Short mmCIF file of C-alpha atoms and ligand atoms in Angstrom, two decimals:
data_model
loop_
_atom_site.label_atom_id
_atom_site.label_comp_id
_atom_site.label_asym_id
_atom_site.label_seq_id
_atom_site.Cartn_x
_atom_site.Cartn_y
_atom_site.Cartn_z
CA MET A 1 90.69 82.00 90.15
CA ARG A 2 92.82 79.61 90.34
CA ARG A 3 94.66 77.98 87.54
CA ALA A 4 97.16 75.53 88.02
CA ILE A 5 99.57 74.31 85.11
CA PHE A 6 100.87 70.34 85.63
CA PRO A 7 103.63 69.99 83.65
CA GLY A 8 105.95 66.94 82.62
CA SER A 9 107.26 64.73 79.80
CA PHE A 10 103.79 62.70 79.49
CA ASP A 11 105.89 60.35 77.04
CA PRO A 12 103.53 59.05 77.26
CA LEU A 13 100.51 59.31 79.40
CA THR A 14 100.33 56.95 82.87
CA ASN A 15 97.23 56.28 85.02
CA GLY A 16 99.26 57.50 87.43
CA HIS A 17 99.35 60.86 85.51
CA LEU A 18 95.93 60.96 85.27
CA ASP A 19 95.46 60.17 89.23
CA ILE A 20 96.70 63.35 90.09
CA ILE A 21 95.13 65.10 87.74
CA MET A 22 91.90 63.63 89.22
CA ARG A 23 92.77 64.47 92.69
CA SER A 24 93.99 67.95 91.74
CA SER A 25 91.28 68.58 90.01
CA PRO A 26 89.00 69.57 92.43
CA LEU A 27 91.88 72.32 94.04
CA PHE A 28 91.58 74.46 91.18
CA ASP A 29 89.57 76.05 88.69
CA GLU A 30 90.93 75.29 85.26
CA ILE A 31 94.38 73.53 85.05
CA ILE A 32 96.97 73.10 82.07
CA ILE A 33 98.18 69.78 81.25
CA ALA A 34 101.65 70.90 80.49
CA VAL A 35 103.52 68.86 77.49
CA LEU A 36 107.41 69.74 78.02
CA ASN A 37 108.86 69.78 74.31
CA ASN A 38 112.10 68.39 75.18
CA PRO A 39 113.84 66.61 72.36
CA ASP A 40 117.29 65.34 74.48
CA LYS A 41 115.10 63.36 75.81
CA ASN A 42 114.38 61.49 72.65
CA PRO A 43 111.13 60.91 73.21
CA MET A 44 108.60 58.02 71.64
CA PHE A 45 105.96 60.32 70.83
CA SER A 46 105.78 63.79 69.35
CA VAL A 47 104.61 66.15 72.14
CA GLU A 48 101.80 66.40 68.93
CA GLU A 49 101.05 62.89 69.97
CA ARG A 50 101.12 63.73 73.43
CA ARG A 51 99.06 65.87 73.11
CA ASP A 52 96.06 64.52 70.99
CA MET A 53 96.12 61.29 73.50
CA ILE A 54 95.32 63.76 76.80
CA SER A 55 92.81 66.12 74.61
CA LYS A 56 91.19 62.39 74.37
CA LEU A 57 91.73 61.30 77.70
CA LEU A 58 90.93 64.55 79.58
CA PRO A 59 86.90 64.00 79.49
CA SER A 60 86.65 61.01 81.01
CA THR A 61 89.13 62.58 83.76
CA ALA A 62 87.34 65.75 84.52
CA ASN A 63 86.23 65.75 88.81
CA GLY A 64 84.00 68.50 89.47
CA ASN A 65 84.08 72.03 87.62
CA CYS A 66 87.44 71.69 86.87
CA ARG A 67 88.08 73.13 84.11
CA LEU A 68 90.87 70.73 82.09
CA MET A 69 93.45 71.81 79.41
CA VAL A 70 96.44 70.47 77.21
CA GLU A 71 99.08 72.41 75.75
CA SER A 72 102.81 71.77 75.44
CA PHE A 73 105.59 74.41 76.11
CA SER A 74 109.57 74.68 75.87
CA GLY A 75 111.96 75.83 78.38
CA LEU A 76 111.39 76.97 81.47
CA THR A 77 108.22 75.96 83.48
CA ALA A 78 108.63 79.33 85.16
CA ASP A 79 108.02 81.24 82.33
CA PHE A 80 105.17 79.24 81.11
CA ALA A 81 103.61 79.39 84.50
CA ARG A 82 103.61 82.81 84.78
CA GLU A 83 103.12 83.80 81.20
CA ARG A 84 99.93 81.68 81.37
CA ARG A 85 98.95 83.38 85.15
CA ALA A 86 98.94 79.90 86.49
CA THR A 87 99.77 79.81 90.99
CA ALA A 88 100.22 76.52 91.05
CA ILE A 89 102.66 74.43 89.67
CA VAL A 90 101.15 70.54 90.35
CA ARG A 91 103.92 67.97 91.02
CA GLY A 92 103.15 64.38 91.94
CA ILE A 93 105.50 62.76 93.73
CA ARG A 94 105.85 58.45 94.44
CA ALA A 95 108.21 57.87 96.49
CA VAL A 96 111.35 58.93 98.58
CA SER A 97 113.16 59.25 95.39
CA ASP A 98 110.81 61.62 93.53
CA TYR A 99 111.69 64.20 96.00
CA GLU A 100 115.33 64.65 96.59
CA TYR A 101 114.94 66.13 92.61
CA GLU A 102 111.20 67.65 92.74
CA LEU A 103 112.59 69.80 95.91
CA ARG A 104 115.27 71.49 93.87
CA MET A 105 113.17 72.14 91.47
CA ALA A 106 110.12 73.62 93.30
CA LEU A 107 113.03 76.03 95.32
CA MET A 108 114.35 77.04 92.40
CA ASN A 109 110.92 77.46 90.71
CA ARG A 110 110.14 79.00 94.02
CA ARG A 111 113.48 81.53 93.31
CA LEU A 112 112.61 82.40 89.31
CA GLU A 113 108.70 82.93 90.64
CA PRO A 114 108.50 83.49 93.90
CA ASN A 115 104.65 84.58 93.38
CA ILE A 116 104.42 80.58 92.05
CA GLU A 117 104.07 77.79 94.66
CA THR A 118 104.54 74.45 93.77
CA VAL A 119 101.60 71.66 95.16
CA PHE A 120 102.85 67.80 95.95
CA LEU A 121 100.41 65.28 95.45
CA MET A 122 101.50 61.59 96.65
CA ALA A 123 100.96 59.15 93.80
CA ALA A 124 98.19 56.64 94.94
CA GLU A 125 99.33 53.33 96.03
CA GLU A 126 98.27 51.35 93.01
CA TYR A 127 100.31 53.20 91.14
CA SER A 128 102.87 54.69 92.87
CA TYR A 129 105.77 52.65 91.03
CA VAL A 130 104.01 53.31 87.20
CA SER A 131 106.66 55.38 85.56
CA SER A 132 106.44 56.12 81.76
CA ASP A 133 110.17 54.85 81.08
CA LEU A 134 108.81 51.77 83.21
CA MET A 135 105.90 51.45 80.90
CA LYS A 136 107.85 51.61 77.76
CA GLN A 137 110.19 49.43 78.59
CA VAL A 138 108.25 46.55 80.04
CA PHE A 139 106.21 47.07 77.07
CA ARG A 140 108.90 47.03 74.57
CA LEU A 141 109.71 43.64 75.93
CA GLY A 142 105.91 42.43 75.41
CA GLY A 143 105.22 42.35 78.91
CA ARG A 144 101.77 43.59 79.85
CA VAL A 145 100.60 46.57 81.47
CA GLU A 146 96.99 47.01 80.77
CA GLY A 147 95.37 48.44 84.28
CA LEU A 148 98.30 51.20 84.32
CA ILE A 149 98.29 53.44 81.20
CA PRO A 150 94.88 54.43 79.34
CA GLU A 151 93.92 51.99 76.50
CA LEU A 152 93.98 54.85 73.98
CA VAL A 153 97.58 54.83 74.95
CA GLU A 154 98.33 51.08 74.93
CA GLU A 155 97.21 50.98 70.94
CA LYS A 156 99.57 53.85 69.84
CA MET A 157 102.34 52.29 71.99
CA ARG A 158 101.21 49.37 69.83
CA GLU A 159 101.65 51.15 66.31
CA LYS A 160 104.74 52.67 67.28
CA LEU A 161 106.34 49.59 67.86
CA SER A 162 104.48 47.89 65.18
N1 ADP B 1 102.64 56.93 89.00
C1 ADP B 1 102.57 58.32 89.26
N2 ADP B 1 101.51 58.47 90.25
C2 ADP B 1 101.51 60.19 90.42
N3 ADP B 1 102.51 61.43 89.84
C3 ADP B 1 103.13 60.58 88.82
C4 ADP B 1 102.64 58.97 88.90
N4 ADP B 1 104.05 59.29 87.18
C5 ADP B 1 104.77 60.50 87.08
N5 ADP B 1 104.10 61.33 87.72
C6 ADP B 1 104.27 62.54 88.52
O1 ADP B 1 104.11 63.10 86.63
C7 ADP B 1 104.82 64.51 86.87
C8 ADP B 1 104.94 64.69 86.10
O2 ADP B 1 105.84 63.26 85.42
P1 ADP B 1 107.24 63.08 84.20
O3 ADP B 1 105.66 63.16 82.75
O4 ADP B 1 107.97 61.71 83.90
O5 ADP B 1 108.29 64.15 83.64
P2 ADP B 1 108.56 65.11 83.87
O6 ADP B 1 110.03 64.97 82.53
O7 ADP B 1 108.66 66.31 84.69
O8 ADP B 1 109.53 64.03 85.09
C9 ADP B 1 105.88 64.04 88.33
O9 ADP B 1 105.59 65.15 88.41
C10 ADP B 1 105.56 63.10 88.32
O10 ADP B 1 106.63 62.85 89.72
MG1 MG B 2 109.98 61.70 85.15
#
């Protein structure tokens, strides 16, 4: 039984995140999308709202027989992974700029939990510049973000800002 977690803020979920979920699905039997509860980040969506959006979008994301679940957590990613008996942490890499931060996190997590491996997947070219922050910025200023985030997420952002 190969279980992974895919941790992140997902504030909000983008097509880049969905692409990583789809790509990692064939590699695992189960993936827990783990929404980090980090109030310092002053998120646009509450953890519950983020979880709710993700769970509505997961059925259409399934790729093969992988079971996809969404949960939230706070504290150390390594602790959460161990508690859920995951053997891997999935992360996406968009550009060299992601690499340095991700390398530090992966090495620290390895030190904390030597049995859990971080698995990096390269972003799809078409989403390699997509980040939750950029989507929020552009959306707030009235720019078009369709095709880069799921329609449901766009609707929820519109509701938030109206
Ligand atoms: N467009 C994208 N393509 C591929 N991976 C992405 C994309 N956007 C974010 N990711 C990856 O998804 C993971 C979660 O990202 P994010 O929601 O920003 O949470 P965090 O706060 O942990 O960075 C990270 O590994 C990030 O690199
Ligand atoms: Mg990020």
